[in-house]
Amino acid sequence: MTDRSMRAAVLRETGVPFSIEEVELLAPTDGRVVVRTHASPFCSTDVHNWSGALAKIPPTILGHASIGEVIEVGPGVRTAEVGQRVLVPGTPECGSCYYCSVGEPWQCSELFDLGGVYPDIARGADGALISGAGCVGGYAELMNVSQNQVFPVESELDSDTLSLLGCGITTGYGAVVNAARLRPGESVAVFGAGHLGLWMLQAARVARASFVVVVEPDARRREVARSLGADVVIDPDGEDAVASVQSLTGGRGADVTLEASSSTEAQRAAVLAVRRGGRAVLSGLERGDAEVSIPQVPLSLQSRSVISVQNGNVRMRRDVPECIRLLEQGLFDAMPIITSRYSVDQLDEAREASKNHDDLSGLVVFAH
Ligand SMILES: [Zn+2]
Ligand SMILES: [Zn+2]
C-alpha cells in the first residue's frame, strides 16, 4: 500500500498558530495526481487567509502556488506523468468549462465556481477531513491536485526560483503584458513594492516602459525597488502619491498604473493616478467584502480603463515558458525577492515575517 503520510501545516482555526501535524493524504481519485512538494512561497494573501479575512473554511491547508514532482497518478490521468517536475499554480485550466472555452482560463470554473468549498485532500489523526485551499494546499509535504492544475516545467533552474512562477511572477508579468498590454515608451506607476509589485516593476522594465515610479510606504521595500530599476520611488505617507505621479508625468498621470498593495486606498489612488484614457490594473484583496470608492467624473468621463487581473490573466502553457526564459536570461531577478527559507514547521514565522514586511517571498522548502 502506498504511504501517503505527510507533515502539513493545517489551519484548524483562523487567527491562531497553524497546527503542524502528521496527516494522511487521500488517494488520488479520477483525474487527480499526487505531487511531492519542493517549495511553496508564503504569499501575503495567506496572511489574510490565516486571519479569516478571505473566508477560507478550516480545517484546510493553505499555500496556493507550489512546485514539486509527480509521484502518483489517479485513474484517467492523461496530462501528467510520474517523475515530471511540475508547477502547481494558483489557477487550473480545465480546458472545457465556459471560461476556458472562450480563452479566459484564469477564471476557470474548476476553481472559481466551487463557491469557496475546496476538495478534501487529507485526513487528520483525529479523523477530520482537511481541504486544500485554492485547490492546492502547498504548505505540506505532499499535494493531491487535479491534473488540470499541474504544468510540467522544463528548465535547469532550481525549484526555489521556479516556485515563484505559480503566483508572484506570473501575476506580475501578466498584469503588465496581458492586462495592461504595455507598449514600449509608456510610463508606469506601481502601487506597492511587495513581491508582486516588484515583479510588475521588472516586467515593466522588460516591456520597455520609458519610466517607472513605485509607490511604497516601507523604506526597505523602496530600496529594493530602486535596485530593481525604479526611476523614482514615492513614500505615500510623506507625500500625495497621486499628485506626485501626475507631476512626474507632465501633469497627466501615468499611461498605466498597476496596483499590488491590496489596500482599497491604493486601488483608488491607482485609478486616479492614471492619465485620461490610461489603464489602471487592480490585483489586490484587502477583505472579501471590501469596497473601493472612486469619484464618478474620472471613472465615467475620462475614458480610463479599470482592469481586474487574476493570476496575471495568464495562459500557463504560453506564459510560463516565457517567464522561465526571462529568469534564465537574467532579465527577471529572483535573488532580491527570495528573502528567507522556512521548514513547514516554521510556517507561523513565515506568516509573521510576511505580515511585518520583513520578507518579500519567504519560501517554505521541503527536502527532496
Ligand atoms: Zn499569492
Ligand atoms: Zn476551465
XYZ file of N, CA, C and O in Angstrom, residues 91-165:
300
model
N -4.060 28.671 -10.317
C -5.239 28.567 -11.174
C -5.154 27.336 -12.071
O -4.136 27.124 -12.720
N -6.246 26.528 -12.110
C -6.276 25.397 -13.040
C -6.677 25.853 -14.447
O -7.138 26.988 -14.625
N -6.476 24.989 -15.396
C -7.020 25.213 -16.745
C -7.654 23.897 -17.171
O -6.969 23.009 -17.655
N -8.983 23.793 -16.984
C -9.635 22.511 -17.276
C -9.784 22.301 -18.773
O -9.903 21.182 -19.249
N -9.828 23.407 -19.533
C -9.917 23.296 -20.984
C -11.327 23.115 -21.515
O -11.546 23.197 -22.727
N -12.294 22.861 -20.639
C -13.622 22.568 -21.169
C -14.753 23.389 -20.562
O -15.890 23.303 -21.022
N -14.489 24.179 -19.528
C -15.564 24.999 -18.959
C -15.815 26.196 -19.882
O -15.099 26.417 -20.858
N -16.838 26.970 -19.567
C -17.154 28.141 -20.401
C -15.944 29.061 -20.528
O -15.585 29.497 -21.626
N -15.299 29.362 -19.396
C -14.204 30.347 -19.404
C -12.995 29.841 -20.202
O -12.380 30.584 -20.962
N -12.658 28.561 -20.007
C -11.551 28.011 -20.793
C -11.926 28.020 -22.282
O -11.089 28.310 -23.131
N -13.200 27.742 -22.578
C -13.637 27.680 -23.979
C -13.555 29.032 -24.673
O -13.325 29.100 -25.873
N -13.773 30.114 -23.914
C -13.703 31.434 -24.552
C -12.301 32.056 -24.400
O -12.112 33.250 -24.634
N -11.342 31.237 -23.996
C -9.962 31.722 -23.949
C -9.625 32.544 -22.726
O -8.706 33.359 -22.757
N -10.367 32.348 -21.621
C -10.075 33.074 -20.377
C -9.890 32.082 -19.218
O -10.624 32.112 -18.229
N -8.890 31.189 -19.348
C -8.745 30.125 -18.347
C -8.426 30.634 -16.947
O -8.574 29.891 -15.979
N -8.009 31.892 -16.828
C -7.719 32.438 -15.491
C -8.992 32.616 -14.650
O -8.904 32.974 -13.489
N -10.152 32.367 -15.255
C -11.404 32.351 -14.493
C -12.019 30.948 -14.484
O -13.226 30.785 -14.254
N -11.197 29.937 -14.697
C -11.665 28.544 -14.864
C -12.665 28.122 -13.782
O -12.451 28.306 -12.590
N -13.744 27.518 -14.226
C -14.808 27.069 -13.303
C -14.317 26.035 -12.302
O -14.884 25.912 -11.215
N -13.287 25.277 -12.674
C -12.812 24.228 -11.762
C -12.378 24.813 -10.420
O -12.397 24.136 -9.405
N -11.984 26.105 -10.418
C -11.658 26.779 -9.159
C -12.739 27.775 -8.745
O -13.202 27.780 -7.617
N -13.165 28.613 -9.692
C -13.958 29.779 -9.290
C -15.457 29.522 -9.189
O -16.197 30.391 -8.759
N -15.911 28.356 -9.602
C -17.323 28.037 -9.402
C -17.528 27.014 -8.293
O -18.582 26.392 -8.202
N -16.520 26.871 -7.424
C -16.659 25.962 -6.281
C -17.334 26.645 -5.099
O -17.645 25.998 -4.097
N -17.516 27.969 -5.192
C -18.120 28.703 -4.081
C -17.249 28.705 -2.833
O -17.755 28.790 -1.715
N -15.945 28.582 -3.022
C -15.031 28.643 -1.873
C -14.964 27.348 -1.073
O -14.335 27.297 -0.021
N -15.619 26.295 -1.564
C -15.539 24.989 -0.888
C -14.591 24.111 -1.701
O -14.918 23.699 -2.818
N -13.411 23.844 -1.142
C -12.371 23.149 -1.900
C -12.381 21.662 -1.595
O -12.826 21.240 -0.523
N -11.870 20.844 -2.530
C -11.862 19.394 -2.313
C -11.061 18.998 -1.069
O -10.046 19.614 -0.771
N -11.543 17.968 -0.372
C -10.767 17.410 0.738
C -9.591 16.644 0.164
O -9.732 15.916 -0.832
N -8.432 16.811 0.796
C -7.234 16.158 0.271
C -6.513 15.311 1.316
O -5.632 14.550 0.974
N -6.881 15.459 2.586
C -6.149 14.721 3.627
C -7.082 14.431 4.798
O -8.166 15.008 4.916
N -6.604 13.490 5.643
C -7.353 13.159 6.859
C -6.411 13.296 8.043
O -5.296 12.766 8.027
N -6.853 14.033 9.055
C -6.041 14.214 10.258
C -6.077 12.972 11.127
O -6.910 12.084 10.935
N -5.176 12.898 12.113
C -5.136 11.758 13.038
C -6.453 11.638 13.809
O -6.830 10.557 14.251
N -7.171 12.768 13.944
C -8.467 12.758 14.635
C -9.616 12.370 13.711
O -10.772 12.382 14.106
N -9.292 12.029 12.457
C -10.326 11.610 11.502
C -10.907 12.743 10.684
O -11.673 12.508 9.752
N -10.583 13.992 11.018
C -11.167 15.141 10.308
C -10.664 15.212 8.875
O -9.469 15.019 8.619
N -11.574 15.489 7.950
C -11.171 15.707 6.560
C -10.652 17.130 6.417
O -11.220 18.078 6.974
N -9.565 17.272 5.667
C -8.872 18.560 5.535
C -8.834 18.923 4.058
O -8.438 18.108 3.223
N -9.243 20.154 3.742
C -9.264 20.561 2.324
C -7.942 21.203 1.920
O -7.126 21.575 2.761
N -7.763 21.325 0.620
C -6.601 22.021 0.066
C -7.066 23.384 -0.416
O -7.770 23.487 -1.423
N -6.695 24.441 0.304
C -7.205 25.778 -0.024
C -6.777 26.176 -1.434
O -5.640 25.957 -1.832
N -7.715 26.768 -2.172
C -7.422 27.177 -3.545
C -7.136 25.983 -4.446
O -6.530 26.131 -5.504
N -7.531 24.774 -4.009
C -7.280 23.525 -4.751
C -5.799 23.185 -4.826
O -5.389 22.398 -5.690
N -4.964 23.768 -3.949
C -3.534 23.434 -3.967
C -3.119 22.811 -2.624
O -2.803 21.622 -2.562
N -3.091 23.592 -1.558
C -2.648 23.058 -0.261
C -1.142 22.839 -0.236
O -0.649 21.747 0.043
N -0.395 23.904 -0.533
C 1.058 23.785 -0.751
C 1.917 23.766 0.500
O 3.110 23.483 0.402
N 1.342 24.053 1.683
C 2.169 24.044 2.896
C 2.132 22.645 3.519
O 1.720 22.446 4.662
N 2.545 21.669 2.737
C 2.538 20.273 3.158
C 3.520 19.508 2.281
O 3.832 19.937 1.171
N 3.991 18.365 2.799
C 5.000 17.602 2.056
C 4.460 17.021 0.752
O 5.213 16.783 -0.182
N 3.142 16.736 0.733
C 2.520 16.179 -0.472
C 1.287 17.001 -0.826
O 0.654 17.587 0.052
N 0.958 17.015 -2.111
C -0.284 17.665 -2.550
C -1.098 16.658 -3.358
O -0.529 15.851 -4.100
N -2.417 16.728 -3.209
C -3.330 15.931 -4.020
C -4.102 16.940 -4.860
O -4.945 17.672 -4.347
N -3.757 17.011 -6.159
C -4.296 18.085 -7.007
C -4.837 17.541 -8.325
O -4.480 16.441 -8.758
N -5.687 18.323 -8.959
C -6.242 17.961 -10.263
C -5.147 17.963 -11.319
O -4.238 18.804 -11.279
N -5.251 17.051 -12.283
C -4.279 17.066 -13.390
C -4.346 18.386 -14.159
O -3.398 18.753 -14.844
N -5.487 19.089 -14.034
C -5.628 20.369 -14.739
C -4.892 21.502 -14.041
O -4.891 22.632 -14.519
N -4.295 21.202 -12.881
C -3.598 22.255 -12.145
C -2.108 21.929 -12.015
O -1.413 22.515 -11.178
N -1.599 21.013 -12.822
C -0.152 20.767 -12.837
C 0.379 20.984 -14.253
O -0.235 20.569 -15.236
N 1.503 21.678 -14.321
C 2.086 22.058 -15.608
C 3.570 21.707 -15.582
O 4.330 22.271 -14.782
N 4.020 20.775 -16.450
C 5.441 20.404 -16.455
C 6.317 21.625 -16.737
O 5.950 22.480 -17.550
N 7.451 21.713 -16.050
C 8.389 22.809 -16.299
C 9.707 22.233 -16.795
O 10.233 21.278 -16.241
N 10.215 22.838 -17.856
C 11.488 22.425 -18.446
C 12.476 23.533 -18.180
O 12.379 24.607 -18.766
N 13.421 23.294 -17.297
C 14.432 24.318 -17.017
C 15.518 23.714 -16.147
O 15.271 22.769 -15.385
N 16.721 24.265 -16.262
C 17.815 23.872 -15.376
C 17.738 24.629 -14.046
O 18.494 24.332 -13.122
N 16.887 25.631 -13.975
C 16.813 26.449 -12.756
C 16.299 25.621 -11.580
O 15.543 24.667 -11.758
N 16.712 26.010 -10.367
C 16.305 25.252 -9.186
C 14.827 25.507 -8.854
O 14.242 26.511 -9.255
N 14.290 24.576 -8.074
C 12.858 24.666 -7.750
C 12.540 25.872 -6.879
O 11.418 26.396 -6.929
N 13.495 26.326 -6.051
C 13.223 27.506 -5.220
C 12.843 28.689 -6.108
O 11.849 29.379 -5.874
N 13.652 28.919 -7.150
C 13.385 30.036 -8.059
C 12.077 29.810 -8.821
O 11.218 30.694 -8.896
N 11.927 28.600 -9.359
C 10.755 28.331 -10.202
C 9.453 28.321 -9.397
O 8.375 28.544 -9.959
N 9.543 28.102 -8.087
C 8.320 28.077 -7.272
C 7.595 29.424 -7.327
O 6.387 29.493 -7.117
N 8.326 30.485 -7.614
C 7.718 31.818 -7.648
C 6.835 32.019 -8.878
O 6.096 33.003 -8.978
N 6.900 31.079 -9.829
C 6.120 31.216 -11.063
C 4.617 31.053 -10.826
O 3.809 31.594 -11.572
